[in-house]
PDB file of C-alpha atoms and ligand atoms in Angstrom:
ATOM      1  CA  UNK A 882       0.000   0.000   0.000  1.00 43.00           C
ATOM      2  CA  UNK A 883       1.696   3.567  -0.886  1.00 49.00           C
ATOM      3  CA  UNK A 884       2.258   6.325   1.136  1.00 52.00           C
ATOM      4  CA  UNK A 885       0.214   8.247  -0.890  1.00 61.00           C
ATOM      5  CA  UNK A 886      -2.711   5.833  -0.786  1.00 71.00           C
ATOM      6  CA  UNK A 887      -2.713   5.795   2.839  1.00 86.00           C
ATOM      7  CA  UNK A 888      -2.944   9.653   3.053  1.00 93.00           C
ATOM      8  CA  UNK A 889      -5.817   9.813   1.389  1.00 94.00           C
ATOM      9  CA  UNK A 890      -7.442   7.053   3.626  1.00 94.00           C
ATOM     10  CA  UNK A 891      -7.028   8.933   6.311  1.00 95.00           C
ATOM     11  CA  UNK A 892      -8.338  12.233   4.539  1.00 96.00           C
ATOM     12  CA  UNK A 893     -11.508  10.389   3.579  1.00 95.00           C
ATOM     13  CA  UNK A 894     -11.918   9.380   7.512  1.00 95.00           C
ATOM     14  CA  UNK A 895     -11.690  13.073   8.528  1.00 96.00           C
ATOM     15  CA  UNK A 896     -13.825  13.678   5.980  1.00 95.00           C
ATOM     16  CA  UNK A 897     -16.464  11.078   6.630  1.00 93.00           C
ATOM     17  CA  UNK A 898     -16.467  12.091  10.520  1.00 94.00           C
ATOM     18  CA  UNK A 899     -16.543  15.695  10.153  1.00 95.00           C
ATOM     19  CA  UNK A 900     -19.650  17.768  10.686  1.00 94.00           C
ATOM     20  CA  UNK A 901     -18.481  20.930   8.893  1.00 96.00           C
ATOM     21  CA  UNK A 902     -16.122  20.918   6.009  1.00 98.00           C
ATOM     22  CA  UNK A 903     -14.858  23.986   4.098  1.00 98.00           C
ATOM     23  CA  UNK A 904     -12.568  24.447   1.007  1.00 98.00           C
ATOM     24  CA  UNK A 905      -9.896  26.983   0.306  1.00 98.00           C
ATOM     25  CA  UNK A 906      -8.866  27.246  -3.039  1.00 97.00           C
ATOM     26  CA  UNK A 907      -5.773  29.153  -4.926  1.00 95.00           C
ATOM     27  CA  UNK A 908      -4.559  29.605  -8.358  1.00 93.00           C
ATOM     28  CA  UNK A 909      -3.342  25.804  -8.227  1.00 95.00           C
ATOM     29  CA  UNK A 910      -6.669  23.886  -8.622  1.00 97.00           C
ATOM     30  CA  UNK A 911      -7.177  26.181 -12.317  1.00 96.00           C
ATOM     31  CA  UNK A 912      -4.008  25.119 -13.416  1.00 94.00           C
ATOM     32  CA  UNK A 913      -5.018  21.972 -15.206  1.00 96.00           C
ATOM     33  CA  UNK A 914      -8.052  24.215 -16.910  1.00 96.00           C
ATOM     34  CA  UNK A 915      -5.288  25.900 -18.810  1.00 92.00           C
ATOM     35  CA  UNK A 916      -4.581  28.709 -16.415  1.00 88.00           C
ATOM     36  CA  UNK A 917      -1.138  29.643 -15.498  1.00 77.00           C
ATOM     37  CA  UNK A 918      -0.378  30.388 -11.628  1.00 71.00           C
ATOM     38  CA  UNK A 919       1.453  33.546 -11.767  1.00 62.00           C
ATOM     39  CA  UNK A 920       3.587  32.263  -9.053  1.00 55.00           C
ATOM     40  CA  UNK A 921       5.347  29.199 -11.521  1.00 52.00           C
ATOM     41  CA  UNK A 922       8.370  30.481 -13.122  1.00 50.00           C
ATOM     42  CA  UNK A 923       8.555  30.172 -16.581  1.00 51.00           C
ATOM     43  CA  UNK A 924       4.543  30.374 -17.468  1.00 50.00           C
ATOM     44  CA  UNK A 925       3.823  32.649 -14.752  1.00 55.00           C
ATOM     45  CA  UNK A 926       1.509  35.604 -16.145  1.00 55.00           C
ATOM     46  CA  UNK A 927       3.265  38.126 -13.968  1.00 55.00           C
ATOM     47  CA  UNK A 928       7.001  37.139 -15.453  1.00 57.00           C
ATOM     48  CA  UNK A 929       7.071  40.004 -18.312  1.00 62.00           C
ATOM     49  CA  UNK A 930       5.406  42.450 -16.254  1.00 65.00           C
ATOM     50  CA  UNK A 931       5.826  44.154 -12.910  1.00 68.00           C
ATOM     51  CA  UNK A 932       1.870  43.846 -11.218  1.00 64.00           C
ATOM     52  CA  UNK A 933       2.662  47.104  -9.289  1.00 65.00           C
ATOM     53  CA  UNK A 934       2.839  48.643 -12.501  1.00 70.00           C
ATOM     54  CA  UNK A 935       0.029  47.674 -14.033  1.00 73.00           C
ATOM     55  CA  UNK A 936      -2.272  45.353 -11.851  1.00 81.00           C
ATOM     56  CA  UNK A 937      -2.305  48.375  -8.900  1.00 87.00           C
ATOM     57  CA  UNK A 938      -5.109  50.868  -8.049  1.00 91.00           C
ATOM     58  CA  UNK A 939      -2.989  53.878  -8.458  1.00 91.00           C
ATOM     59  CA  UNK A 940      -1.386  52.677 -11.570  1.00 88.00           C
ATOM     60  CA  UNK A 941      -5.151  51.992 -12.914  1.00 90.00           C
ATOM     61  CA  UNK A 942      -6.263  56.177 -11.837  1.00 90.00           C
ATOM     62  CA  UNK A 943      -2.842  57.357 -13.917  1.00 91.00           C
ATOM     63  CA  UNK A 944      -3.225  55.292 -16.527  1.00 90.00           C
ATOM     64  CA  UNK A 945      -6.001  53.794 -17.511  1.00 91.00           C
ATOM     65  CA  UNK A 946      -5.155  52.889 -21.283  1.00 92.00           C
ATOM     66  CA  UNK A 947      -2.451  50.844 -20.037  1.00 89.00           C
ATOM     67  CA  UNK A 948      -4.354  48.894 -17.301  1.00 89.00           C
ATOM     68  CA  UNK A 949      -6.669  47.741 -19.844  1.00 90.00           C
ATOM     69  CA  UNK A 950      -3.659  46.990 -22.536  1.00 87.00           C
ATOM     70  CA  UNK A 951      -3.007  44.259 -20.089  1.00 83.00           C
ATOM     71  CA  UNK A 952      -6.154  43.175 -18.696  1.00 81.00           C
ATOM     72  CA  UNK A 953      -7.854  42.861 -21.769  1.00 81.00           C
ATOM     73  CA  UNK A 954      -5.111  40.220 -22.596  1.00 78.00           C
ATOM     74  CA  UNK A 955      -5.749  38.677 -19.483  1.00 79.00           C
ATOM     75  CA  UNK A 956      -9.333  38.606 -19.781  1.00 78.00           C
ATOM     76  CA  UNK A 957      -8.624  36.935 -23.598  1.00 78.00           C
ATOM     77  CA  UNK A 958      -6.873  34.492 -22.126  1.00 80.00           C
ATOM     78  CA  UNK A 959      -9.934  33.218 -19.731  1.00 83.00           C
ATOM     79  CA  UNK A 960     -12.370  32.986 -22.289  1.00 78.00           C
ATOM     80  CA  UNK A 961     -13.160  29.869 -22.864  1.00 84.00           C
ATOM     81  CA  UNK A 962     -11.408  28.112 -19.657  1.00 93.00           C
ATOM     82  CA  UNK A 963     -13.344  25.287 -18.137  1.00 97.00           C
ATOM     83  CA  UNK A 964     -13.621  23.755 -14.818  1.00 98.00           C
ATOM     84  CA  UNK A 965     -11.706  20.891 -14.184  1.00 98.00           C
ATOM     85  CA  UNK A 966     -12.411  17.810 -12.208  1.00 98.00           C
ATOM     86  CA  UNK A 967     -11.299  19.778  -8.991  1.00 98.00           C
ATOM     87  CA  UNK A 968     -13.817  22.300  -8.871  1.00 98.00           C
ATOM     88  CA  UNK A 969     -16.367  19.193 -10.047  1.00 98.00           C
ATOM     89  CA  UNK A 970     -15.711  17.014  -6.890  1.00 98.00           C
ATOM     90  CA  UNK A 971     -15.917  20.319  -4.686  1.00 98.00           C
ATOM     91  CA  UNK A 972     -19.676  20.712  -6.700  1.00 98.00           C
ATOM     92  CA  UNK A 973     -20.771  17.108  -5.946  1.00 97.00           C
ATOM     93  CA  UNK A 974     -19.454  16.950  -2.345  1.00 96.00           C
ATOM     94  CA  UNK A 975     -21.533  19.903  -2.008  1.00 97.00           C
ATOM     95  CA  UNK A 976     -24.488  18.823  -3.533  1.00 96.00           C
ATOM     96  CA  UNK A 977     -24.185  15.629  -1.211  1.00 94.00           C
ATOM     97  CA  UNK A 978     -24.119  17.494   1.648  1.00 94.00           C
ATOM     98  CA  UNK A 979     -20.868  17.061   2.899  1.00 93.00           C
ATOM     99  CA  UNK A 980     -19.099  20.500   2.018  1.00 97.00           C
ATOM    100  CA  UNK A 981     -20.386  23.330   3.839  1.00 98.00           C
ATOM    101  CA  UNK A 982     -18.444  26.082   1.039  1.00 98.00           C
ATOM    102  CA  UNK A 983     -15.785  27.206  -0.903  1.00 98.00           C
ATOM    103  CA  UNK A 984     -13.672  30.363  -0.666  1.00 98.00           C
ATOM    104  CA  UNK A 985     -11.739  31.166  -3.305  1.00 97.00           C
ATOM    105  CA  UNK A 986      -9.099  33.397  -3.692  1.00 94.00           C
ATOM    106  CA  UNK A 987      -9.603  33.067  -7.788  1.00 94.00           C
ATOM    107  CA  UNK A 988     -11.208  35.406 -10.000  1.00 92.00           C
ATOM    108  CA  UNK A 989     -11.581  32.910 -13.024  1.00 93.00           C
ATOM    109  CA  UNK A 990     -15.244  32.219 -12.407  1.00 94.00           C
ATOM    110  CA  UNK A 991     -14.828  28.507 -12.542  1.00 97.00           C
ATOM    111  CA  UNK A 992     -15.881  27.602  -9.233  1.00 98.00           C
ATOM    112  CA  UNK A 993     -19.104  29.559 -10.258  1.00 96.00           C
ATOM    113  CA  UNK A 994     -19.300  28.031 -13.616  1.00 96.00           C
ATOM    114  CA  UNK A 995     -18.837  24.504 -12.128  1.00 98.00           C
ATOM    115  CA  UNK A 996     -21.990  25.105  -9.866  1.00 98.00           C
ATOM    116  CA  UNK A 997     -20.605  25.902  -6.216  1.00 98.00           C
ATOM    117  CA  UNK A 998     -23.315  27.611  -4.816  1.00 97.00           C
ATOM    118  CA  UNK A 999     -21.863  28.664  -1.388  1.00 97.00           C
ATOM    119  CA  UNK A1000     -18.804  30.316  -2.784  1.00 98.00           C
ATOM    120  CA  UNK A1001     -16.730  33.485  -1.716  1.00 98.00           C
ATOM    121  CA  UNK A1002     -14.199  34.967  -4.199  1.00 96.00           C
ATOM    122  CA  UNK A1003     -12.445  36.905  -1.614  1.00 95.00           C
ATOM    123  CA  UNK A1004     -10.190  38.791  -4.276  1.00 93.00           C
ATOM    124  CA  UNK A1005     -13.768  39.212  -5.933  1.00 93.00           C
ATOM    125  CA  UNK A1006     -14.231  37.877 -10.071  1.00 91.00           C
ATOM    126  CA  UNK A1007     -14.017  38.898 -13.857  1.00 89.00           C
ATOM    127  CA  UNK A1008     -17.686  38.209 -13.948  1.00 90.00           C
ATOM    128  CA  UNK A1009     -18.443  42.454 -14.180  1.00 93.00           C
ATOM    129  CA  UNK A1010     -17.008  45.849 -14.601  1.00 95.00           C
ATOM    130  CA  UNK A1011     -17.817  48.502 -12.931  1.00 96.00           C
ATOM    131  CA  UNK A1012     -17.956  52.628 -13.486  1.00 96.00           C
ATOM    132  CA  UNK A1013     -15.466  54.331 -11.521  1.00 91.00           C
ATOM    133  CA  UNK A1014     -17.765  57.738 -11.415  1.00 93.00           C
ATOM    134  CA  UNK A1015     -21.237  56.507 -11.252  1.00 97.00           C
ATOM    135  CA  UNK A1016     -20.762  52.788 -10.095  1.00 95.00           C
ATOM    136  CA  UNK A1017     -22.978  51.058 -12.870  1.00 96.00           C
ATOM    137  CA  UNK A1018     -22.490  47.587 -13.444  1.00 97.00           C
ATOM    138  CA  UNK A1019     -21.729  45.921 -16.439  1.00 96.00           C
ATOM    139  CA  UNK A1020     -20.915  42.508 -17.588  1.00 92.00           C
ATOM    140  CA  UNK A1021     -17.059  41.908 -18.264  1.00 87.00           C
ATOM    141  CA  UNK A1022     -18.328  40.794 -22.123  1.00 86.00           C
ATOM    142  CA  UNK A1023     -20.001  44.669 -22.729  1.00 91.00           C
ATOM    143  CA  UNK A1024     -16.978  46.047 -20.898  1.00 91.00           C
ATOM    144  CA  UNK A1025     -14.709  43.877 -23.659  1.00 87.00           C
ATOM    145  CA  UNK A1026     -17.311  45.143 -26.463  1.00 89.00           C
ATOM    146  CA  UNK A1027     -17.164  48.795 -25.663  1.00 92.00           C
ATOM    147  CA  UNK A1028     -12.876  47.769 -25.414  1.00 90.00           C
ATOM    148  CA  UNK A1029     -12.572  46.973 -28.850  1.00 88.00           C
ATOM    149  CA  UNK A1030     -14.215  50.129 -29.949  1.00 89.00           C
ATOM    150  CA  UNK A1031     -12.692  52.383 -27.570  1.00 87.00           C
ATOM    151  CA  UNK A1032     -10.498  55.197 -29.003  1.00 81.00           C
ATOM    152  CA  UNK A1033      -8.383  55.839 -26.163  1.00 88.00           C
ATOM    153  CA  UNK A1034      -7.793  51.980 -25.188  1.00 90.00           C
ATOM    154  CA  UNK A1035     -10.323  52.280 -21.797  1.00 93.00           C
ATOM    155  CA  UNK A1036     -14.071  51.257 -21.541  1.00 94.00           C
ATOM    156  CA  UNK A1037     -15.754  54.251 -20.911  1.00 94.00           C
ATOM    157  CA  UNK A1038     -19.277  54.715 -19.164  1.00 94.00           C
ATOM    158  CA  UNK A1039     -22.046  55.868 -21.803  1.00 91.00           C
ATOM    159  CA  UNK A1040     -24.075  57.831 -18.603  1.00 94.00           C
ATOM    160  CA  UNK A1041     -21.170  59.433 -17.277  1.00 96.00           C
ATOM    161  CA  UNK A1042     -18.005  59.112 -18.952  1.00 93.00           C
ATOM    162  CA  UNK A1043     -15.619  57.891 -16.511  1.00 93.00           C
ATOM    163  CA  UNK A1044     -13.408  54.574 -17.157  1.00 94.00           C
ATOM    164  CA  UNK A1045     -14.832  50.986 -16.422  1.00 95.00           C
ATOM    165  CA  UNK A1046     -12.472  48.891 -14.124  1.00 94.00           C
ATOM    166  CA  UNK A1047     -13.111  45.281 -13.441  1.00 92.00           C
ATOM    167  CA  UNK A1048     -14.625  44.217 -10.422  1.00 93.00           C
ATOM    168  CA  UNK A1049     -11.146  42.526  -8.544  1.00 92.00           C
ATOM    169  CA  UNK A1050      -9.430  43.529  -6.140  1.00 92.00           C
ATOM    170  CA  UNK A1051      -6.316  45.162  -7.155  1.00 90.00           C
ATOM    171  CA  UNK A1052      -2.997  45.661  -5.508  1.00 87.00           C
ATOM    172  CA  UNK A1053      -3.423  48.664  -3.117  1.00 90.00           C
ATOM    173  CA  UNK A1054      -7.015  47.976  -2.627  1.00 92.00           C
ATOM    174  CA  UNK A1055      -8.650  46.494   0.544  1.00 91.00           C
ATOM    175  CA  UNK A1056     -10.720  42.752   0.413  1.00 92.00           C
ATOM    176  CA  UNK A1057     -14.703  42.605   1.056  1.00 91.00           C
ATOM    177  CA  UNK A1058     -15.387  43.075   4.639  1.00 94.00           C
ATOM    178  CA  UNK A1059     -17.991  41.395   3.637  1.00 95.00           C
ATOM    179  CA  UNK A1060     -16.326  38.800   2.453  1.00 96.00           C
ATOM    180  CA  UNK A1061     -13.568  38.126   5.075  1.00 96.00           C
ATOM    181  CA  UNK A1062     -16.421  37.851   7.676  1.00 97.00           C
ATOM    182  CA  UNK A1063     -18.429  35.102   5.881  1.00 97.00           C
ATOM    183  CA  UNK A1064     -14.681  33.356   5.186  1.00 98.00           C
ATOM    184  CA  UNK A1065     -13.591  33.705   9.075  1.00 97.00           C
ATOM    185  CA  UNK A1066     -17.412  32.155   9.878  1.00 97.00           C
ATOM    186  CA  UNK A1067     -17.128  29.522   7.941  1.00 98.00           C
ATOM    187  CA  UNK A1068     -13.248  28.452   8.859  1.00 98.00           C
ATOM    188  CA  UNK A1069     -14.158  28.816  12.793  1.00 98.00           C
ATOM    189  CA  UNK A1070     -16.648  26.347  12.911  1.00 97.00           C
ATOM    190  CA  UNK A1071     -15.276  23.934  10.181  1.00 98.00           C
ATOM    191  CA  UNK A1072     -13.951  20.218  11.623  1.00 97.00           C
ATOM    192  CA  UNK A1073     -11.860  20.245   8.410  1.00 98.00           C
ATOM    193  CA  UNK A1074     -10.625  22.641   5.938  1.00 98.00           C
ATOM    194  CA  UNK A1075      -9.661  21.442   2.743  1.00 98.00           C
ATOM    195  CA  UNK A1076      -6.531  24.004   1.325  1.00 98.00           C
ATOM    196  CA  UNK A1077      -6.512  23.228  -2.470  1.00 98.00           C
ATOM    197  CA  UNK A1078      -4.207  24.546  -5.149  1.00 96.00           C
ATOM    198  CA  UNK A1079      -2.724  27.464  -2.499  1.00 94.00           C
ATOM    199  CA  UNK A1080       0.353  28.311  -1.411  1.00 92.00           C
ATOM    200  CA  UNK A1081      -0.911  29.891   1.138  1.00 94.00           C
ATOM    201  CA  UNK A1082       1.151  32.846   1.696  1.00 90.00           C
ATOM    202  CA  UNK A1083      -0.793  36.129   0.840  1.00 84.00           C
ATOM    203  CA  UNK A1084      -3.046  37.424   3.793  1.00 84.00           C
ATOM    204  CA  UNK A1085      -5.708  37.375   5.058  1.00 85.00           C
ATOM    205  CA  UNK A1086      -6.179  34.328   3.199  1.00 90.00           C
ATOM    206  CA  UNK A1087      -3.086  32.721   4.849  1.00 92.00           C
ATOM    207  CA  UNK A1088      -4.559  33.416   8.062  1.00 95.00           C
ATOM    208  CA  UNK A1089      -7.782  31.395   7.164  1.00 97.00           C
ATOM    209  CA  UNK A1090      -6.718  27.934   8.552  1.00 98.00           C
ATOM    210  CA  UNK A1091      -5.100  29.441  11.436  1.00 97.00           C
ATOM    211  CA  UNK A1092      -9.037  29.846  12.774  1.00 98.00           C
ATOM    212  CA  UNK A1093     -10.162  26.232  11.862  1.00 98.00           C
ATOM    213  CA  UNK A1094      -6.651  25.089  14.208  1.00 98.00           C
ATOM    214  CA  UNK A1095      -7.681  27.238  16.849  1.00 97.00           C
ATOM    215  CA  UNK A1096     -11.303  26.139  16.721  1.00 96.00           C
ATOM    216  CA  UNK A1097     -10.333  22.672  17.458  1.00 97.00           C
ATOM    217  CA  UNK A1098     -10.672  21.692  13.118  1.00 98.00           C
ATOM    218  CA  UNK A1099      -7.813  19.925  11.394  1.00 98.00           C
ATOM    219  CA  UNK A1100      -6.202  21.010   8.486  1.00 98.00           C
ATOM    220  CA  UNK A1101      -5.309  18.991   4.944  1.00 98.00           C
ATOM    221  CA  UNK A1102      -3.445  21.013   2.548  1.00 98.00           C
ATOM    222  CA  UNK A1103      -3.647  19.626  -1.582  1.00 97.00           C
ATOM    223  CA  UNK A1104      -0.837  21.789  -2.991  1.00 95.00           C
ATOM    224  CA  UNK A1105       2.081  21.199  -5.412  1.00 92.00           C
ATOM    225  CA  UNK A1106       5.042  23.166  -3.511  1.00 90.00           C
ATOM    226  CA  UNK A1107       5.589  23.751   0.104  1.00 93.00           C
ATOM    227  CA  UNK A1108       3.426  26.202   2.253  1.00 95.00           C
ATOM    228  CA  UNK A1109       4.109  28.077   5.730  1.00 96.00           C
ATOM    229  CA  UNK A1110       1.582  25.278   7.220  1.00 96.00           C
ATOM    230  CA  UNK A1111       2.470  22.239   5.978  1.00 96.00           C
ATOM    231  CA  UNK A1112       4.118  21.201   9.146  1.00 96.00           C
ATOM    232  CA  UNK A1113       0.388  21.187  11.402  1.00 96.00           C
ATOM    233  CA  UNK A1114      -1.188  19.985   8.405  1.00 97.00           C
ATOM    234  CA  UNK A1115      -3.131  16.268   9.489  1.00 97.00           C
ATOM    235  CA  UNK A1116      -2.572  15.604   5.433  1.00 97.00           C
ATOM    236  CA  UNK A1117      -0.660  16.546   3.253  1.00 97.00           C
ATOM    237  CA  UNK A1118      -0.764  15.730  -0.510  1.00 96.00           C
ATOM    238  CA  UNK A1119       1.258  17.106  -3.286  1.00 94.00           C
ATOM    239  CA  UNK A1120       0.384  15.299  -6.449  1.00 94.00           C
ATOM    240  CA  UNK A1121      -2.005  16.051  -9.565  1.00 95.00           C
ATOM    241  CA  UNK A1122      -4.870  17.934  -7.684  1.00 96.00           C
ATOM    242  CA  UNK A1123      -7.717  17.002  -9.892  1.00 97.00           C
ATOM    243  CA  UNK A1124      -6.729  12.978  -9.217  1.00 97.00           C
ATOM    244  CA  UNK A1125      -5.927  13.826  -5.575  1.00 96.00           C
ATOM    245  CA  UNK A1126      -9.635  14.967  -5.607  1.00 97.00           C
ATOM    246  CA  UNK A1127     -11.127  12.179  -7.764  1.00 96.00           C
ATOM    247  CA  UNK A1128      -9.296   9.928  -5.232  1.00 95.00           C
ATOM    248  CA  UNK A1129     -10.955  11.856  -2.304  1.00 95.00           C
ATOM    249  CA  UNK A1130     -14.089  11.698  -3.785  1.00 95.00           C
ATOM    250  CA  UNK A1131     -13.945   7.797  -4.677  1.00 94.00           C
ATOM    251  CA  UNK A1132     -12.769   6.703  -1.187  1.00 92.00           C
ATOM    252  CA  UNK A1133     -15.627   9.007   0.416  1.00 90.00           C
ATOM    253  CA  UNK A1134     -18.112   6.915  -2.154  1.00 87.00           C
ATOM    254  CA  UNK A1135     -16.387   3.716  -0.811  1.00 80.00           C
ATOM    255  CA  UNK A1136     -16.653   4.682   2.788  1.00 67.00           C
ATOM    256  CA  UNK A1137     -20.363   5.698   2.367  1.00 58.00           C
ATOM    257  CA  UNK A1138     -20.889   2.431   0.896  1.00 51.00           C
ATOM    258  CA  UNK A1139     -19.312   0.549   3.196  1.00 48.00           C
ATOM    259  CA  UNK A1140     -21.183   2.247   6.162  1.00 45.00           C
TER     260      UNK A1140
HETATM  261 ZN1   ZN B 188     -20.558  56.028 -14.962  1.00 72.68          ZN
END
């Protein structure tokens, strides 16, 4: 019997006896739908560009033009993506009752388009655009539209003139308080926190399974590459993460069937 087997025995039976169980998700679980983590050298989407310089709110207010000269790339580049078997066991394990919610530190919608229905995107999502002067909300297709036949390179607002900006949270700008509080909820009273695909270094994400540990919760981290917690982690797998999760999911169908 592998190691690797008997890890995710033993994640199944913290799975199978906890009440609450919550998932934290980084770039690493959209990796295998064709979307590069910015933090892998080589395809990393922030390796020919400096994020402060383009991918911060001040940069965005001095230059508009060349906020959306990038993002617009970006945004190309999503089209398209699909969920991957990840984000599908996280769906069914919620739809079977067993996982309580996801928060995501993603903006790639594909939690959403998988069908996660209790879902935070703590660094918010490319799903909309919104005005900077009058705050109307448009989807991030009409912001690409009105892109394309922009003059001056930015989506402008038909009422009121000012520049569209999409709705995620930049460098320089502040998370959802909104957000963090349903996150912190949800990691206090979970018996097990699933960390998936994050290296779990940028705050106040990194802080997240800090409140499951102190709530008495155990912690199993699915991650290619260390992370700062991987030492009070009960499990800790580094392999493929869409077969460590179809191996999750098939040993919780075994242990429900066995039961
Ligand atoms: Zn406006």
């Amino acid at each position: 019997m592998s190691a690797q087997h008997g890890d995710i025995a033993r994640l199944a039976e913290l799975a199978a006896s906890a009440s609450s169980i919550v998932a934290l998700t980084g770039a690493g679980i959209s990796v295998p739908s064709g979307i590069p983590d910015f933090r892998t050298p080589g395809t990393g989407i922030w390796e020919n560009v400096d994020p402060m310089q383009v991918a911060h709110i001040d940069a965005f207010r001095e230059d508009p033009a060349r906020f959306w000269r990038f993002y617009g790339e970006r945004f190309a580049s999503l089209e398209g993506k699909q969920p991957n078997g990840a984000h599908e066991v996280l769906v069914e394990l919620e739809r079977a009752g067993v996982l309580d919610g996801v928060i995501t530190q993603n903006v790639d919608m594909l939690h959403r388009t998988a069908g996660s229905r209790e879902l935070i995107e703590m660094h918010g999502s490319i799903a909309t655009c919104s005005c900077f002067g009058c705050g109307e909300v448009i989807s991030l297709a009409a912001a690409r539209s009105l892109l394309r036949s922009a003059p001056g390179g930015v989506p402008r607002c038909e009422a009121c003139g000012e520049s569209f900006r999409p709705d995620v949270v930049l460098f320089g700008e502040m998370l959802s308080q909104h957000a963090i509080l349903r996150a912190r909820a949800l990691c206090e009273r979970a018996d097990l926190l699933l960390c998936i695909g994050s290296s779990l270094e940028v705050h106040p994400v990194a802080g997240l399974p800090l409140l499951t540990l102190s709530g008495g919760g155990e912690i199993a981290i699915i991650t290619q590459g260390p992370t700062p917690l991987d030492e009070v982690a009960s499990v800790r797998l580094s392999g493929d993460v869409v077969a460590e999760m179809r191996s999750l999911a098939a040993a919780l169908a075994g242990a429900g069937a066995a039961a």
